[in-house]
Amino acid sequence: MNIWKKGIVLLILLAIGLFGCAPQAEFIKLQDDLSTATRKQNQLQQRIEVVEGYLKDKTTTSQKGQQDIHRIIADLGVKIDQLSTDIQIIQGKLEENNHRISELAQRLDDQAYKIKELSAKIAAADGKPAGASEKAAAPPAPQEKGKTGQNPSDVYNRAYQDYVNGNYDLALTGFQAYLTEFPDATLAPNAQYWIGECFYGKQEYKKAIDALDKVAANYPKSEKISAATLKAGFAYLELKDKTKAKAYLKKVVDQFPNSKEASLAKGKLATIK
């Protein structure tokens, strides 16, 4: 492969890597902020309990002394209320960040696949198959076209780009067409997953859950199952069904303990009361 072509691939990989760092760093900072705010809230609550103990003590007979204690309790109560508000804001940001990290992870999976395709095309242009060095050159395997004569990569990429641009209806149509035309394609599980993401983006959470459940049902060996299960758990939370949300999130932790989705599921479970 020519040096400049290798450089293109390396630049793309570097861009993808940097793109993934920011949300994760923000997520860690928010977790630290939440821990700090919660600790301060607990400390204030302990101080209130101590002051209330003094107030109940019969030896505290001075009316002025009791008034001062009441004022201190009131001030501490205001501080606790403010911290509670701060904690709710941080938890909201954490939830939003969870969604962003999950979605970003799935985008990176698709981008990694595109990198492989790009490497194969560059290698083919050089007269070598991807991954070969001294081996004999071989032409890349042609992609099977669908009934409409379209290339599967083109159909998938158009649908995916529509999703990235927020055109969920167009993306839905594209991914559904992809599954109809190429039901056994390598990216069929991904297409099914993104159908669920499209419904989630449209806030049609029940339809999102149905679509995401089909990933495991139709593609039991797919690497997308953990991501689909996690997203379905988030969808149940949007529907205020905490019982099913917890069940789905725990399934991710139990069945995929070493995955990035398991880490996100644990974080979300910790915020559900």
mmCIF file of C-alpha atoms in Angstrom:
data_model
loop_
_atom_site.group_PDB
_atom_site.id
_atom_site.type_symbol
_atom_site.label_atom_id
_atom_site.label_comp_id
_atom_site.label_asym_id
_atom_site.label_seq_id
_atom_site.Cartn_x
_atom_site.Cartn_y
_atom_site.Cartn_z
ATOM 1 C CA MET A 1 0.000 0.000 0.000
ATOM 2 C CA ASN A 2 1.407 3.459 -0.860
ATOM 3 C CA ILE A 3 2.537 5.610 2.080
ATOM 4 C CA TRP A 4 -0.066 8.311 1.432
ATOM 5 C CA LYS A 5 -2.841 5.725 1.348
ATOM 6 C CA LYS A 6 -1.666 4.303 4.656
ATOM 7 C CA GLY A 7 -1.676 7.852 5.985
ATOM 8 C CA ILE A 8 -5.318 8.301 5.019
ATOM 9 C CA VAL A 9 -6.353 5.202 6.941
ATOM 10 C CA LEU A 10 -4.260 6.204 9.975
ATOM 11 C CA LEU A 11 -5.757 9.704 10.009
ATOM 12 C CA ILE A 12 -9.264 8.281 9.914
ATOM 13 C CA LEU A 13 -8.480 5.885 12.756
ATOM 14 C CA LEU A 14 -6.948 8.720 14.799
ATOM 15 C CA ALA A 15 -9.988 10.918 14.232
ATOM 16 C CA ILE A 16 -12.303 8.142 15.368
ATOM 17 C CA GLY A 17 -10.191 7.547 18.473
ATOM 18 C CA LEU A 18 -10.188 11.225 19.453
ATOM 19 C CA PHE A 19 -13.899 11.482 18.756
ATOM 20 C CA GLY A 20 -14.571 8.758 21.305
ATOM 21 C CA CYS A 21 -12.468 10.240 24.127
ATOM 22 C CA ALA A 22 -14.455 13.408 24.843
ATOM 23 C CA PRO A 23 -17.792 11.883 25.921
ATOM 24 C CA GLN A 24 -16.022 9.325 28.111
ATOM 25 C CA ALA A 25 -13.939 12.041 29.837
ATOM 26 C CA GLU A 26 -17.051 14.143 30.388
ATOM 27 C CA PHE A 27 -18.842 11.089 31.772
ATOM 28 C CA ILE A 28 -16.059 10.467 34.323
ATOM 29 C CA LYS A 29 -16.061 14.144 35.399
ATOM 30 C CA LEU A 30 -19.835 14.084 35.891
ATOM 31 C CA GLN A 31 -19.524 10.956 38.025
ATOM 32 C CA ASP A 32 -16.927 12.719 40.190
ATOM 33 C CA ASP A 33 -19.166 15.799 40.491
ATOM 34 C CA LEU A 34 -22.086 13.610 41.516
ATOM 35 C CA SER A 35 -20.017 11.819 44.171
ATOM 36 C CA THR A 36 -18.800 15.149 45.581
ATOM 37 C CA ALA A 37 -22.292 16.676 45.699
ATOM 38 C CA THR A 38 -23.757 13.558 47.315
ATOM 39 C CA ARG A 39 -21.008 13.523 49.942
ATOM 40 C CA LYS A 40 -21.628 17.192 50.800
ATOM 41 C CA GLN A 41 -25.353 16.544 51.044
ATOM 42 C CA ASN A 42 -24.775 13.675 53.474
ATOM 43 C CA GLN A 43 -22.451 15.818 55.591
ATOM 44 C CA LEU A 44 -25.043 18.592 55.813
ATOM 45 C CA GLN A 45 -27.721 16.098 56.781
ATOM 46 C CA GLN A 46 -25.504 14.835 59.601
ATOM 47 C CA ARG A 47 -25.003 18.394 60.846
ATOM 48 C CA ILE A 48 -28.749 18.968 60.878
ATOM 49 C CA GLU A 49 -29.280 15.817 62.905
ATOM 50 C CA VAL A 50 -26.646 16.916 65.432
ATOM 51 C CA VAL A 51 -28.211 20.373 65.804
ATOM 52 C CA GLU A 52 -31.684 18.871 66.151
ATOM 53 C CA GLY A 53 -30.299 16.694 68.933
ATOM 54 C CA TYR A 54 -29.134 19.777 70.789
ATOM 55 C CA LEU A 55 -32.513 21.410 70.241
ATOM 56 C CA LYS A 56 -34.335 18.478 71.825
ATOM 57 C CA ASP A 57 -31.990 18.493 74.809
ATOM 58 C CA LYS A 58 -33.796 19.986 77.778
ATOM 59 C CA THR A 59 -30.609 21.746 78.871
ATOM 60 C CA THR A 60 -31.012 24.124 75.927
ATOM 61 C CA THR A 61 -33.432 26.441 77.677
ATOM 62 C CA SER A 62 -32.450 29.834 76.258
ATOM 63 C CA GLN A 63 -35.083 31.095 73.844
ATOM 64 C CA LYS A 64 -32.424 33.008 71.912
ATOM 65 C CA GLY A 65 -30.296 29.871 71.781
ATOM 66 C CA GLN A 66 -33.173 27.875 70.348
ATOM 67 C CA GLN A 67 -33.897 30.598 67.791
ATOM 68 C CA ASP A 68 -30.259 30.527 66.694
ATOM 69 C CA ILE A 69 -30.415 26.751 66.338
ATOM 70 C CA HIS A 70 -33.639 26.984 64.301
ATOM 71 C CA ARG A 71 -31.937 29.522 62.021
ATOM 72 C CA ILE A 72 -28.927 27.235 61.576
ATOM 73 C CA ILE A 73 -31.215 24.318 60.710
ATOM 74 C CA ALA A 74 -33.097 26.469 58.195
ATOM 75 C CA ASP A 75 -29.835 27.570 56.549
ATOM 76 C CA LEU A 76 -28.614 23.989 56.362
ATOM 77 C CA GLY A 77 -31.958 22.945 54.882
ATOM 78 C CA VAL A 78 -31.576 25.545 52.115
ATOM 79 C CA LYS A 79 -28.088 24.244 51.344
ATOM 80 C CA ILE A 80 -29.373 20.663 51.173
ATOM 81 C CA ASP A 81 -32.161 21.708 48.807
ATOM 82 C CA GLN A 82 -29.608 23.437 46.564
ATOM 83 C CA LEU A 83 -27.370 20.372 46.581
ATOM 84 C CA SER A 84 -30.367 18.164 45.777
ATOM 85 C CA THR A 85 -31.064 20.360 42.753
ATOM 86 C CA ASP A 86 -27.402 20.160 41.712
ATOM 87 C CA ILE A 87 -27.489 16.370 42.044
ATOM 88 C CA GLN A 88 -30.618 16.131 39.876
ATOM 89 C CA ILE A 89 -28.946 18.281 37.213
ATOM 90 C CA ILE A 90 -25.794 16.141 37.280
ATOM 91 C CA GLN A 91 -27.847 12.927 37.117
ATOM 92 C CA GLY A 92 -29.717 14.326 34.124
ATOM 93 C CA LYS A 93 -26.430 15.103 32.388
ATOM 94 C CA LEU A 94 -25.131 11.634 33.237
ATOM 95 C CA GLU A 95 -28.197 10.059 31.664
ATOM 96 C CA GLU A 96 -27.777 12.169 28.543
ATOM 97 C CA ASN A 97 -24.095 11.250 28.458
ATOM 98 C CA ASN A 98 -24.940 7.558 28.823
ATOM 99 C CA HIS A 99 -27.089 7.813 25.705
ATOM 100 C CA ARG A 100 -24.367 9.700 23.852
ATOM 101 C CA ILE A 101 -21.679 7.175 24.784
ATOM 102 C CA SER A 102 -23.894 4.243 23.824
ATOM 103 C CA GLU A 103 -24.789 5.799 20.483
ATOM 104 C CA LEU A 104 -21.180 6.794 19.843
ATOM 105 C CA ALA A 105 -20.003 3.253 20.529
ATOM 106 C CA GLN A 106 -22.407 1.891 17.929
ATOM 107 C CA ARG A 107 -21.333 4.507 15.407
ATOM 108 C CA LEU A 108 -17.705 3.570 15.970
ATOM 109 C CA ASP A 109 -18.555 -0.082 15.337
ATOM 110 C CA ASP A 110 -19.992 0.859 11.966
ATOM 111 C CA GLN A 111 -17.073 3.155 11.207
ATOM 112 C CA ALA A 112 -14.648 0.330 12.004
ATOM 113 C CA TYR A 113 -16.455 -1.807 9.424
ATOM 114 C CA LYS A 114 -16.155 1.011 6.902
ATOM 115 C CA ILE A 115 -12.430 1.257 7.628
ATOM 116 C CA LYS A 116 -12.086 -2.435 6.756
ATOM 117 C CA GLU A 117 -13.958 -1.835 3.511
ATOM 118 C CA LEU A 118 -11.740 1.149 2.744
ATOM 119 C CA SER A 119 -8.589 -0.864 3.444
ATOM 120 C CA ALA A 120 -9.837 -3.606 1.116
ATOM 121 C CA LYS A 121 -10.510 -1.088 -1.667
ATOM 122 C CA ILE A 122 -7.089 0.535 -1.265
ATOM 123 C CA ALA A 123 -5.408 -2.871 -1.251
ATOM 124 C CA ALA A 124 -7.341 -3.836 -4.372
ATOM 125 C CA ALA A 125 -6.193 -0.622 -6.058
ATOM 126 C CA ASP A 126 -2.610 -1.616 -5.248
ATOM 127 C CA GLY A 127 -3.197 -5.084 -6.686
ATOM 128 C CA LYS A 128 -3.074 -6.850 -3.284
ATOM 129 C CA PRO A 129 -5.813 -8.284 -1.082
ATOM 130 C CA ALA A 130 -6.244 -6.607 2.346
ATOM 131 C CA GLY A 131 -3.747 -7.908 4.898
ATOM 132 C CA ALA A 132 -1.396 -9.440 2.310
ATOM 133 C CA SER A 133 2.259 -8.570 1.865
ATOM 134 C CA GLU A 134 4.168 -11.077 -0.247
ATOM 135 C CA LYS A 135 1.133 -13.151 -1.197
ATOM 136 C CA ALA A 136 -0.201 -13.192 -4.724
ATOM 137 C CA ALA A 137 -2.690 -10.471 -5.621
ATOM 138 C CA ALA A 138 -6.356 -11.408 -5.701
ATOM 139 C CA PRO A 139 -9.395 -9.378 -6.753
ATOM 140 C CA PRO A 140 -11.878 -8.449 -4.000
ATOM 141 C CA ALA A 141 -15.050 -10.498 -3.867
ATOM 142 C CA PRO A 142 -17.877 -8.650 -5.620
ATOM 143 C CA GLN A 143 -20.852 -7.656 -3.485
ATOM 144 C CA GLU A 144 -24.098 -9.334 -4.403
ATOM 145 C CA LYS A 145 -26.675 -6.847 -5.619
ATOM 146 C CA GLY A 146 -30.308 -6.915 -4.558
ATOM 147 C CA LYS A 147 -33.459 -7.226 -6.626
ATOM 148 C CA THR A 148 -33.351 -3.517 -7.410
ATOM 149 C CA GLY A 149 -29.755 -3.789 -8.614
ATOM 150 C CA GLN A 150 -28.411 -1.729 -5.716
ATOM 151 C CA ASN A 151 -25.146 -2.378 -3.925
ATOM 152 C CA PRO A 152 -25.719 -3.367 -0.247
ATOM 153 C CA SER A 153 -23.025 -0.986 1.029
ATOM 154 C CA ASP A 154 -24.625 1.934 -0.783
ATOM 155 C CA VAL A 155 -28.067 1.183 0.659
ATOM 156 C CA TYR A 156 -26.709 0.784 4.168
ATOM 157 C CA ASN A 157 -24.482 3.868 4.045
ATOM 158 C CA ARG A 158 -27.297 6.098 2.786
ATOM 159 C CA ALA A 159 -29.585 4.923 5.585
ATOM 160 C CA TYR A 160 -26.850 5.359 8.163
ATOM 161 C CA GLN A 161 -26.066 8.882 6.966
ATOM 162 C CA ASP A 162 -29.763 9.768 7.184
ATOM 163 C CA TYR A 163 -29.726 8.566 10.790
ATOM 164 C CA VAL A 164 -26.625 10.626 11.636
ATOM 165 C CA ASN A 165 -28.311 13.683 10.106
ATOM 166 C CA GLY A 166 -31.415 13.121 12.242
ATOM 167 C CA ASN A 167 -33.615 12.129 9.293
ATOM 168 C CA TYR A 168 -35.111 9.196 11.173
ATOM 169 C CA ASP A 169 -37.984 8.484 8.786
ATOM 170 C CA LEU A 170 -35.646 8.292 5.799
ATOM 171 C CA ALA A 171 -33.203 6.193 7.794
ATOM 172 C CA LEU A 172 -35.985 3.799 8.807
ATOM 173 C CA THR A 173 -37.015 3.371 5.199
ATOM 174 C CA GLY A 174 -33.409 2.762 4.197
ATOM 175 C CA PHE A 175 -32.584 0.210 6.884
ATOM 176 C CA GLN A 176 -35.862 -1.640 6.332
ATOM 177 C CA ALA A 177 -35.145 -1.743 2.598
ATOM 178 C CA TYR A 178 -31.667 -3.068 3.373
ATOM 179 C CA LEU A 179 -33.102 -5.937 5.432
ATOM 180 C CA THR A 180 -35.638 -6.717 2.721
ATOM 181 C CA GLU A 181 -33.038 -6.726 -0.056
ATOM 182 C CA PHE A 182 -30.162 -8.275 1.880
ATOM 183 C CA PRO A 183 -31.574 -10.293 4.824
ATOM 184 C CA ASP A 184 -28.416 -12.404 5.160
ATOM 185 C CA ALA A 185 -25.899 -9.593 4.770
ATOM 186 C CA THR A 186 -23.103 -9.128 7.291
ATOM 187 C CA LEU A 187 -24.585 -5.845 8.494
ATOM 188 C CA ALA A 188 -28.158 -7.118 8.787
ATOM 189 C CA PRO A 189 -27.985 -7.181 12.634
ATOM 190 C CA ASN A 190 -26.611 -3.632 12.577
ATOM 191 C CA ALA A 191 -29.453 -2.493 10.349
ATOM 192 C CA GLN A 192 -31.982 -4.033 12.731
ATOM 193 C CA TYR A 193 -30.284 -2.264 15.640
ATOM 194 C CA TRP A 194 -30.383 1.105 13.898
ATOM 195 C CA ILE A 195 -34.083 0.655 13.171
ATOM 196 C CA GLY A 196 -34.529 0.539 16.946
ATOM 197 C CA GLU A 197 -32.347 3.632 17.338
ATOM 198 C CA CYS A 198 -34.458 5.458 14.751
ATOM 199 C CA PHE A 199 -37.651 4.753 16.679
ATOM 200 C CA TYR A 200 -35.881 5.808 19.870
ATOM 201 C CA GLY A 201 -34.876 9.079 18.219
ATOM 202 C CA LYS A 202 -38.517 9.583 17.192
ATOM 203 C CA GLN A 203 -39.496 8.960 20.859
ATOM 204 C CA GLU A 204 -41.573 5.953 19.790
ATOM 205 C CA TYR A 205 -40.183 3.856 22.607
ATOM 206 C CA LYS A 206 -42.463 0.815 22.348
ATOM 207 C CA LYS A 207 -41.598 0.406 18.670
ATOM 208 C CA ALA A 208 -37.943 0.915 19.556
ATOM 209 C CA ILE A 209 -38.092 -1.925 22.087
ATOM 210 C CA ASP A 210 -39.786 -4.241 19.587
ATOM 211 C CA ALA A 211 -37.121 -3.498 16.980
ATOM 212 C CA LEU A 212 -34.245 -3.872 19.443
ATOM 213 C CA ASP A 213 -35.594 -7.179 20.765
ATOM 214 C CA LYS A 214 -35.472 -8.531 17.213
ATOM 215 C CA VAL A 215 -31.678 -8.224 17.200
ATOM 216 C CA ALA A 216 -31.340 -11.093 19.688
ATOM 217 C CA ALA A 217 -34.345 -12.968 18.294
ATOM 218 C CA ASN A 218 -33.251 -12.874 14.640
ATOM 219 C CA TYR A 219 -29.472 -12.751 15.066
ATOM 220 C CA PRO A 220 -28.625 -14.762 18.216
ATOM 221 C CA LYS A 221 -24.871 -14.710 17.498
ATOM 222 C CA SER A 222 -24.660 -11.001 16.724
ATOM 223 C CA GLU A 223 -22.281 -8.707 18.588
ATOM 224 C CA LYS A 224 -25.066 -6.094 18.581
ATOM 225 C CA ILE A 225 -27.167 -7.938 21.185
ATOM 226 C CA SER A 226 -25.523 -6.228 24.157
ATOM 227 C CA ALA A 227 -26.055 -2.774 22.654
ATOM 228 C CA ALA A 228 -29.648 -3.574 21.685
ATOM 229 C CA THR A 229 -30.460 -4.873 25.177
ATOM 230 C CA LEU A 230 -28.931 -1.777 26.780
ATOM 231 C CA LYS A 231 -30.876 0.585 24.533
ATOM 232 C CA ALA A 232 -34.111 -1.308 25.186
ATOM 233 C CA GLY A 233 -33.461 -0.794 28.906
ATOM 234 C CA PHE A 234 -33.122 2.945 28.293
ATOM 235 C CA ALA A 235 -36.376 2.883 26.316
ATOM 236 C CA TYR A 236 -38.205 1.236 29.219
ATOM 237 C CA LEU A 237 -36.908 4.013 31.466
ATOM 238 C CA GLU A 238 -38.396 6.575 29.077
ATOM 239 C CA LEU A 239 -41.697 4.699 29.438
ATOM 240 C CA LYS A 240 -41.317 4.951 33.262
ATOM 241 C CA ASP A 241 -41.214 1.156 33.545
ATOM 242 C CA LYS A 242 -38.348 0.839 36.026
ATOM 243 C CA THR A 243 -38.965 -2.863 36.663
ATOM 244 C CA LYS A 244 -38.377 -3.893 33.048
ATOM 245 C CA ALA A 245 -35.626 -1.318 32.653
ATOM 246 C CA LYS A 246 -33.722 -2.858 35.561
ATOM 247 C CA ALA A 247 -34.285 -6.359 34.169
ATOM 248 C CA TYR A 248 -32.796 -5.396 30.791
ATOM 249 C CA LEU A 249 -29.863 -3.523 32.305
ATOM 250 C CA LYS A 250 -29.081 -6.409 34.662
ATOM 251 C CA LYS A 251 -29.218 -8.775 31.691
ATOM 252 C CA VAL A 252 -26.507 -6.712 30.012
ATOM 253 C CA VAL A 253 -24.330 -6.854 33.139
ATOM 254 C CA ASP A 254 -24.890 -10.594 33.640
ATOM 255 C CA GLN A 255 -24.561 -11.762 30.034
ATOM 256 C CA PHE A 256 -21.897 -9.305 28.813
ATOM 257 C CA PRO A 257 -19.885 -8.498 31.977
ATOM 258 C CA ASN A 258 -16.751 -7.299 30.188
ATOM 259 C CA SER A 259 -18.457 -5.149 27.567
ATOM 260 C CA LYS A 260 -18.633 -1.363 27.412
ATOM 261 C CA GLU A 261 -22.413 -1.746 27.519
ATOM 262 C CA ALA A 262 -22.139 -3.514 30.892
ATOM 263 C CA SER A 263 -20.241 -0.525 32.270
ATOM 264 C CA LEU A 264 -22.967 1.836 31.060
ATOM 265 C CA ALA A 265 -25.679 -0.453 32.435
ATOM 266 C CA LYS A 266 -24.041 -0.477 35.881
ATOM 267 C CA GLY A 267 -23.886 3.310 35.867
ATOM 268 C CA LYS A 268 -27.541 3.583 34.940
ATOM 269 C CA LEU A 269 -28.644 0.990 37.509
ATOM 270 C CA ALA A 270 -26.920 3.024 40.220
ATOM 271 C CA THR A 271 -29.135 6.024 39.410
ATOM 272 C CA ILE A 272 -32.461 4.161 39.395
ATOM 273 C CA LYS A 273 -34.291 4.392 42.710
#
